[in-house]
Amino acid sequence: GFQLVNLGLRALAWRNVLAAAYRGRHVPVLSIGAAYTAGVALNAVMPARGGEAAKVLLVRTRIPGSSVATIAASSSVLLILDTVLGIALVSGAAALGVLPTPPLPSVPWPALLALVPLFVVAAVLARRFAPRLRGIGHQLRQGVAILGTPGAYLRRVAAPQLGAWLCRVGVAASLLAAFGLSAPLTAAALVVVAGGLSTAVPTPGGVGTQQALVVIALHGWVSAAGAFSFSVALQV
Protein backbone atom coordinates (compact mmCIF):
# COMPACT_ATOMS: atom_id res chain seq x y z
CA GLY A 1 0.00 0.00 0.00
CA PHE A 2 2.77 2.44 0.90
CA GLN A 3 4.56 1.67 -2.36
CA LEU A 4 1.48 2.20 -4.52
CA VAL A 5 0.65 5.54 -2.87
CA ASN A 6 4.30 6.59 -3.22
CA LEU A 7 4.22 5.95 -6.98
CA GLY A 8 0.90 7.76 -7.33
CA LEU A 9 2.06 10.87 -5.46
CA ARG A 10 5.36 11.16 -7.32
CA ALA A 11 3.62 10.69 -10.66
CA LEU A 12 1.11 13.40 -9.68
CA ALA A 13 3.92 15.79 -8.75
CA TRP A 14 5.60 15.24 -12.13
CA ARG A 15 2.30 15.65 -13.96
CA ASN A 16 1.81 19.02 -12.23
CA VAL A 17 5.28 20.15 -13.34
CA LEU A 18 4.42 19.19 -16.93
CA ALA A 19 1.04 20.95 -16.72
CA ALA A 20 2.82 24.15 -15.69
CA ALA A 21 5.25 23.75 -18.59
CA TYR A 22 2.47 23.19 -21.14
CA ARG A 23 -0.24 25.55 -19.98
CA GLY A 24 -3.45 25.29 -21.96
CA ARG A 25 -2.71 21.74 -23.13
CA HIS A 26 -4.24 18.55 -21.84
CA VAL A 27 -1.73 16.67 -19.68
CA PRO A 28 -3.46 13.37 -18.81
CA VAL A 29 -2.94 12.17 -15.25
CA LEU A 30 -3.29 8.45 -15.98
CA SER A 31 -0.95 8.49 -18.98
CA ILE A 32 1.74 10.39 -17.08
CA GLY A 33 1.29 8.03 -14.14
CA ALA A 34 1.67 5.01 -16.41
CA ALA A 35 4.81 6.48 -18.01
CA TYR A 36 6.30 7.26 -14.60
CA THR A 37 5.58 3.76 -13.28
CA ALA A 38 7.04 2.15 -16.41
CA GLY A 39 10.21 4.19 -15.96
CA VAL A 40 10.50 3.14 -12.32
CA ALA A 41 10.10 -0.51 -13.35
CA LEU A 42 12.82 -0.19 -16.00
CA ASN A 43 15.16 1.53 -13.53
CA ALA A 44 14.97 -1.65 -11.45
CA VAL A 45 16.47 -3.76 -14.24
CA MET A 46 18.46 -1.29 -16.37
CA PRO A 47 21.81 0.23 -15.39
CA ALA A 48 22.37 3.93 -14.66
CA ARG A 49 18.64 4.78 -14.42
CA GLY A 50 17.88 3.89 -18.02
CA GLY A 51 14.18 4.09 -17.21
CA GLU A 52 14.43 7.90 -17.11
CA ALA A 53 14.83 8.00 -20.89
CA ALA A 54 11.81 5.73 -21.27
CA LYS A 55 9.72 8.10 -19.13
CA VAL A 56 10.63 11.05 -21.34
CA LEU A 57 9.90 9.22 -24.60
CA LEU A 58 6.58 7.84 -23.36
CA VAL A 59 5.39 11.26 -22.18
CA ARG A 60 6.54 12.75 -25.50
CA THR A 61 3.91 10.61 -27.24
CA ARG A 62 1.14 11.68 -24.84
CA ILE A 63 1.53 15.48 -25.02
CA PRO A 64 1.13 16.81 -28.58
CA GLY A 65 3.80 19.31 -29.58
CA SER A 66 6.03 18.58 -26.59
CA SER A 67 9.81 18.41 -26.76
CA VAL A 68 12.31 16.00 -25.25
CA ALA A 69 14.31 18.85 -23.71
CA THR A 70 11.28 20.30 -21.89
CA ILE A 71 10.14 16.93 -20.55
CA ALA A 72 13.65 16.03 -19.39
CA ALA A 73 13.97 19.38 -17.64
CA SER A 74 10.60 18.88 -15.94
CA SER A 75 11.74 15.60 -14.41
CA SER A 76 14.75 17.37 -12.90
CA VAL A 77 12.39 19.54 -10.80
CA LEU A 78 11.59 16.48 -8.69
CA LEU A 79 15.28 16.07 -7.91
CA ILE A 80 15.41 19.37 -6.00
CA LEU A 81 13.49 18.21 -2.95
CA ASP A 82 14.96 14.69 -3.16
CA THR A 83 18.48 16.14 -3.07
CA VAL A 84 17.75 18.52 -0.19
CA LEU A 85 16.14 15.80 1.94
CA GLY A 86 18.84 13.27 1.08
CA ILE A 87 21.69 15.61 1.98
CA ALA A 88 19.94 16.66 5.19
CA LEU A 89 19.40 13.06 6.29
CA VAL A 90 22.94 11.90 5.50
CA SER A 91 24.52 15.02 7.04
CA GLY A 92 22.41 14.73 10.17
CA ALA A 93 23.22 11.04 10.57
CA ALA A 94 26.95 11.70 10.09
CA ALA A 95 26.85 14.57 12.61
CA LEU A 96 25.18 12.30 15.18
CA GLY A 97 27.80 9.62 14.60
CA VAL A 98 25.28 7.18 13.13
CA LEU A 99 27.14 7.01 9.82
CA PRO A 100 30.91 7.01 9.39
CA THR A 101 32.25 10.35 8.16
CA PRO A 102 34.18 9.87 4.90
CA PRO A 103 37.60 11.52 4.56
CA LEU A 104 37.73 14.72 2.53
CA PRO A 105 39.18 14.01 -0.93
CA SER A 106 42.23 15.88 -2.15
CA VAL A 107 41.84 18.21 -5.14
CA PRO A 108 43.13 16.48 -8.31
CA TRP A 109 44.78 19.56 -9.82
CA PRO A 110 46.51 17.73 -12.74
CA ALA A 111 43.22 16.21 -13.85
CA LEU A 112 41.44 19.59 -13.58
CA LEU A 113 44.15 21.31 -15.64
CA ALA A 114 43.83 18.62 -18.30
CA LEU A 115 40.17 19.65 -18.72
CA VAL A 116 41.05 23.22 -19.73
CA PRO A 117 41.35 22.38 -23.48
CA LEU A 118 37.93 20.74 -23.33
CA PHE A 119 36.39 23.90 -21.88
CA VAL A 120 37.97 25.92 -24.70
CA VAL A 121 36.55 23.59 -27.35
CA ALA A 122 33.14 23.72 -25.64
CA ALA A 123 33.21 27.54 -25.67
CA VAL A 124 34.01 27.58 -29.40
CA LEU A 125 31.22 25.12 -30.18
CA ALA A 126 28.76 27.07 -28.03
CA ARG A 127 29.55 30.21 -30.01
CA ARG A 128 29.19 28.35 -33.30
CA PHE A 129 25.79 26.83 -32.44
CA ALA A 130 24.47 29.72 -30.32
CA PRO A 131 21.12 30.13 -32.17
CA ARG A 132 20.28 26.48 -31.82
CA LEU A 133 21.38 26.42 -28.19
CA ARG A 134 19.11 29.38 -27.45
CA GLY A 135 16.15 27.34 -28.69
CA ILE A 136 17.10 24.43 -26.47
CA GLY A 137 17.61 26.83 -23.56
CA HIS A 138 14.05 28.11 -24.02
CA GLN A 139 12.72 24.54 -23.94
CA LEU A 140 14.71 23.79 -20.77
CA ARG A 141 13.37 26.91 -19.05
CA GLN A 142 9.85 25.89 -20.07
CA GLY A 143 10.32 22.56 -18.31
CA VAL A 144 11.07 24.23 -14.96
CA ALA A 145 8.46 27.00 -15.34
CA ILE A 146 6.67 26.00 -12.14
CA LEU A 147 9.70 27.14 -10.12
CA GLY A 148 8.79 30.69 -11.15
CA THR A 149 5.74 30.48 -8.87
CA PRO A 150 7.03 29.19 -5.51
CA GLY A 151 3.54 28.89 -4.05
CA ALA A 152 2.39 26.60 -6.85
CA TYR A 153 5.60 24.59 -6.57
CA LEU A 154 5.11 24.03 -2.84
CA ARG A 155 1.44 23.08 -3.19
CA ARG A 156 1.49 21.03 -6.37
CA VAL A 157 4.97 19.48 -6.35
CA ALA A 158 6.69 19.65 -2.95
CA ALA A 159 3.61 18.61 -0.95
CA PRO A 160 2.95 15.41 -2.97
CA GLN A 161 6.67 14.65 -2.94
CA LEU A 162 6.81 14.95 0.85
CA GLY A 163 3.88 12.56 1.08
CA ALA A 164 5.68 10.18 -1.26
CA TRP A 165 8.82 10.37 0.89
CA LEU A 166 6.80 9.44 3.97
CA CYS A 167 5.36 6.48 2.08
CA ARG A 168 8.84 5.35 0.99
CA VAL A 169 9.98 5.50 4.61
CA GLY A 170 6.85 3.52 5.48
CA VAL A 171 7.84 0.82 2.97
CA ALA A 172 11.32 0.49 4.52
CA ALA A 173 10.00 0.60 8.09
CA SER A 174 7.36 -2.04 7.36
CA LEU A 175 9.91 -4.39 5.83
CA LEU A 176 12.36 -3.82 8.70
CA ALA A 177 9.59 -4.84 11.08
CA ALA A 178 8.75 -7.86 8.92
CA PHE A 179 12.37 -8.98 9.23
CA GLY A 180 12.28 -8.49 12.98
CA LEU A 181 14.97 -5.80 12.75
CA SER A 182 14.78 -3.11 15.41
CA ALA A 183 15.65 0.27 13.89
CA PRO A 184 14.15 3.77 14.20
CA LEU A 185 12.41 5.71 11.44
CA THR A 186 15.70 7.56 10.91
CA ALA A 187 17.25 4.29 9.76
CA ALA A 188 14.31 3.65 7.41
CA ALA A 189 14.78 7.12 5.91
CA LEU A 190 18.49 6.45 5.36
CA VAL A 191 17.56 3.21 3.60
CA VAL A 192 15.44 5.24 1.19
CA VAL A 193 18.39 7.56 0.49
CA ALA A 194 20.69 4.56 -0.06
CA GLY A 195 18.25 3.05 -2.54
CA GLY A 196 18.12 6.28 -4.54
CA LEU A 197 21.91 6.65 -4.64
CA SER A 198 22.44 3.07 -5.75
CA THR A 199 20.45 3.50 -8.97
CA ALA A 200 23.00 6.04 -10.22
CA VAL A 201 25.63 3.29 -10.43
CA PRO A 202 25.92 1.51 -13.82
CA THR A 203 24.59 -1.85 -12.64
CA PRO A 204 21.04 -3.13 -13.26
CA GLY A 205 18.91 -1.49 -10.60
CA GLY A 206 22.00 -0.75 -8.52
CA VAL A 207 22.31 -4.43 -7.56
CA GLY A 208 25.20 -4.92 -5.17
CA THR A 209 25.65 -1.21 -4.66
CA GLN A 210 22.30 -0.95 -2.91
CA GLN A 211 23.21 -3.80 -0.59
CA ALA A 212 26.50 -2.13 0.36
CA LEU A 213 24.85 1.26 0.95
CA VAL A 214 22.02 -0.24 3.03
CA VAL A 215 24.55 -2.05 5.23
CA ILE A 216 26.24 1.33 5.83
CA ALA A 217 22.89 3.08 6.39
CA LEU A 218 21.85 0.56 9.04
CA HIS A 219 25.25 0.60 10.71
CA GLY A 220 24.83 0.68 14.48
CA TRP A 221 21.26 -0.64 14.44
CA VAL A 222 21.37 -3.89 12.47
CA SER A 223 24.06 -6.49 11.85
CA ALA A 224 25.68 -6.54 8.42
CA ALA A 225 24.14 -9.94 7.63
CA GLY A 226 20.67 -8.78 8.67
CA ALA A 227 21.00 -5.55 6.69
CA PHE A 228 22.16 -7.44 3.60
CA SER A 229 19.26 -9.92 3.58
CA PHE A 230 16.82 -7.08 4.28
CA SER A 231 18.17 -5.03 1.35
CA VAL A 232 17.79 -7.95 -1.05
CA ALA A 233 14.12 -8.33 -0.07
CA LEU A 234 13.57 -4.58 -0.33
CA GLN A 235 14.99 -4.51 -3.85
CA VAL A 236 12.85 -7.46 -4.93
XYZ file of C-alpha atoms in Angstrom:
236
model
C 0.000 0.000 0.000
C 2.766 2.442 0.899
C 4.557 1.667 -2.357
C 1.476 2.197 -4.521
C 0.654 5.536 -2.866
C 4.296 6.588 -3.215
C 4.216 5.952 -6.976
C 0.898 7.763 -7.333
C 2.058 10.871 -5.457
C 5.359 11.158 -7.320
C 3.617 10.690 -10.657
C 1.109 13.396 -9.679
C 3.919 15.789 -8.746
C 5.599 15.243 -12.132
C 2.301 15.649 -13.958
C 1.806 19.022 -12.226
C 5.279 20.149 -13.335
C 4.422 19.190 -16.927
C 1.044 20.947 -16.716
C 2.822 24.155 -15.687
C 5.252 23.752 -18.593
C 2.472 23.193 -21.136
C -0.243 25.550 -19.981
C -3.446 25.288 -21.964
C -2.708 21.743 -23.135
C -4.242 18.545 -21.845
C -1.728 16.674 -19.682
C -3.457 13.369 -18.809
C -2.944 12.168 -15.253
C -3.287 8.446 -15.983
C -0.950 8.489 -18.985
C 1.739 10.388 -17.083
C 1.295 8.030 -14.142
C 1.675 5.011 -16.409
C 4.807 6.481 -18.012
C 6.298 7.263 -14.601
C 5.577 3.763 -13.282
C 7.037 2.148 -16.405
C 10.208 4.192 -15.960
C 10.500 3.136 -12.319
C 10.102 -0.514 -13.350
C 12.820 -0.189 -16.004
C 15.157 1.527 -13.526
C 14.970 -1.653 -11.447
C 16.473 -3.765 -14.237
C 18.457 -1.292 -16.366
C 21.809 0.226 -15.389
C 22.365 3.932 -14.658
C 18.639 4.776 -14.415
C 17.882 3.891 -18.024
C 14.183 4.089 -17.214
C 14.425 7.896 -17.108
C 14.831 7.996 -20.890
C 11.806 5.725 -21.271
C 9.723 8.103 -19.131
C 10.627 11.049 -21.345
C 9.899 9.221 -24.595
C 6.579 7.840 -23.355
C 5.394 11.260 -22.180
C 6.539 12.754 -25.495
C 3.907 10.613 -27.237
C 1.141 11.684 -24.840
C 1.534 15.482 -25.016
C 1.132 16.813 -28.581
C 3.798 19.315 -29.582
C 6.027 18.576 -26.588
C 9.807 18.406 -26.756
C 12.307 16.000 -25.251
C 14.307 18.853 -23.706
C 11.285 20.300 -21.889
C 10.135 16.933 -20.555
C 13.647 16.029 -19.393
C 13.970 19.380 -17.637
C 10.600 18.883 -15.937
C 11.740 15.601 -14.406
C 14.750 17.374 -12.897
C 12.387 19.537 -10.798
C 11.589 16.484 -8.685
C 15.280 16.068 -7.909
C 15.411 19.370 -6.000
C 13.488 18.206 -2.949
C 14.961 14.694 -3.157
C 18.482 16.140 -3.073
C 17.746 18.517 -0.190
C 16.145 15.797 1.941
C 18.839 13.268 1.080
C 21.694 15.610 1.985
C 19.936 16.665 5.193
C 19.399 13.061 6.291
C 22.940 11.902 5.504
C 24.522 15.018 7.038
C 22.406 14.726 10.173
C 23.216 11.042 10.566
C 26.950 11.697 10.091
C 26.853 14.569 12.612
C 25.182 12.299 15.184
C 27.800 9.622 14.598
C 25.279 7.178 13.130
C 27.138 7.013 9.821
C 30.912 7.008 9.388
C 32.253 10.347 8.161
C 34.182 9.867 4.905
C 37.598 11.521 4.556
C 37.734 14.719 2.526
C 39.181 14.014 -0.930
C 42.231 15.882 -2.154
C 41.838 18.213 -5.140
C 43.129 16.483 -8.314
C 44.777 19.558 -9.821
C 46.512 17.731 -12.737
C 43.223 16.215 -13.848
C 41.443 19.586 -13.581
C 44.147 21.308 -15.636
C 43.830 18.620 -18.304
C 40.170 19.652 -18.718
C 41.046 23.221 -19.731
C 41.349 22.379 -23.479
C 37.926 20.735 -23.326
C 36.389 23.903 -21.884
C 37.973 25.918 -24.697
C 36.546 23.589 -27.348
C 33.141 23.719 -25.638
C 33.214 27.540 -25.675
C 34.014 27.578 -29.399
C 31.222 25.119 -30.183
C 28.756 27.071 -28.027
C 29.549 30.213 -30.005
C 29.187 28.352 -33.296
C 25.789 26.834 -32.436
C 24.471 29.717 -30.315
C 21.122 30.134 -32.171
C 20.285 26.475 -31.819
C 21.379 26.419 -28.188
C 19.114 29.384 -27.447
C 16.154 27.343 -28.686
C 17.103 24.429 -26.470
C 17.607 26.825 -23.564
C 14.052 28.107 -24.024
C 12.725 24.538 -23.936
C 14.710 23.787 -20.770
C 13.370 26.914 -19.051
C 9.854 25.895 -20.070
C 10.323 22.559 -18.309
C 11.067 24.233 -14.962
C 8.456 27.002 -15.342
C 6.669 26.004 -12.143
C 9.704 27.136 -10.121
C 8.786 30.691 -11.146
C 5.738 30.476 -8.875
C 7.028 29.190 -5.507
C 3.542 28.885 -4.052
C 2.387 26.595 -6.847
C 5.598 24.589 -6.569
C 5.108 24.026 -2.835
C 1.437 23.080 -3.193
C 1.492 21.034 -6.367
C 4.969 19.480 -6.346
C 6.694 19.653 -2.953
C 3.614 18.606 -0.949
C 2.948 15.407 -2.975
C 6.671 14.651 -2.938
C 6.812 14.946 0.846
C 3.877 12.564 1.080
C 5.678 10.178 -1.259
C 8.817 10.373 0.892
C 6.798 9.437 3.970
C 5.362 6.475 2.076
C 8.840 5.353 0.995
C 9.978 5.499 4.610
C 6.845 3.522 5.478
C 7.842 0.822 2.970
C 11.317 0.495 4.519
C 10.001 0.603 8.093
C 7.364 -2.040 7.364
C 9.911 -4.393 5.833
C 12.356 -3.819 8.696
C 9.585 -4.840 11.081
C 8.748 -7.861 8.919
C 12.374 -8.984 9.230
C 12.285 -8.491 12.980
C 14.972 -5.798 12.749
C 14.783 -3.107 15.409
C 15.648 0.269 13.889
C 14.149 3.767 14.204
C 12.414 5.711 11.436
C 15.700 7.563 10.909
C 17.246 4.293 9.756
C 14.309 3.645 7.407
C 14.783 7.120 5.907
C 18.495 6.451 5.361
C 17.564 3.207 3.605
C 15.440 5.244 1.186
C 18.389 7.558 0.491
C 20.689 4.559 -0.055
C 18.246 3.055 -2.541
C 18.123 6.281 -4.539
C 21.908 6.655 -4.640
C 22.445 3.070 -5.748
C 20.450 3.498 -8.974
C 23.002 6.043 -10.219
C 25.628 3.292 -10.432
C 25.924 1.507 -13.824
C 24.588 -1.849 -12.635
C 21.040 -3.133 -13.263
C 18.905 -1.490 -10.595
C 22.002 -0.748 -8.519
C 22.307 -4.427 -7.564
C 25.203 -4.917 -5.173
C 25.654 -1.211 -4.655
C 22.302 -0.945 -2.910
C 23.214 -3.798 -0.592
C 26.504 -2.126 0.359
C 24.851 1.259 0.954
C 22.024 -0.235 3.028
C 24.553 -2.049 5.229
C 26.243 1.333 5.834
C 22.886 3.084 6.389
C 21.848 0.556 9.040
C 25.250 0.597 10.706
C 24.827 0.681 14.483
C 21.264 -0.641 14.437
C 21.370 -3.887 12.471
C 24.060 -6.489 11.850
C 25.682 -6.539 8.422
C 24.141 -9.944 7.632
C 20.672 -8.783 8.671
C 20.996 -5.552 6.689
C 22.164 -7.441 3.604
C 19.261 -9.918 3.581
C 16.823 -7.081 4.279
C 18.170 -5.033 1.354
C 17.788 -7.953 -1.054
C 14.118 -8.331 -0.071
C 13.567 -4.581 -0.330
C 14.987 -4.509 -3.853
C 12.845 -7.459 -4.929
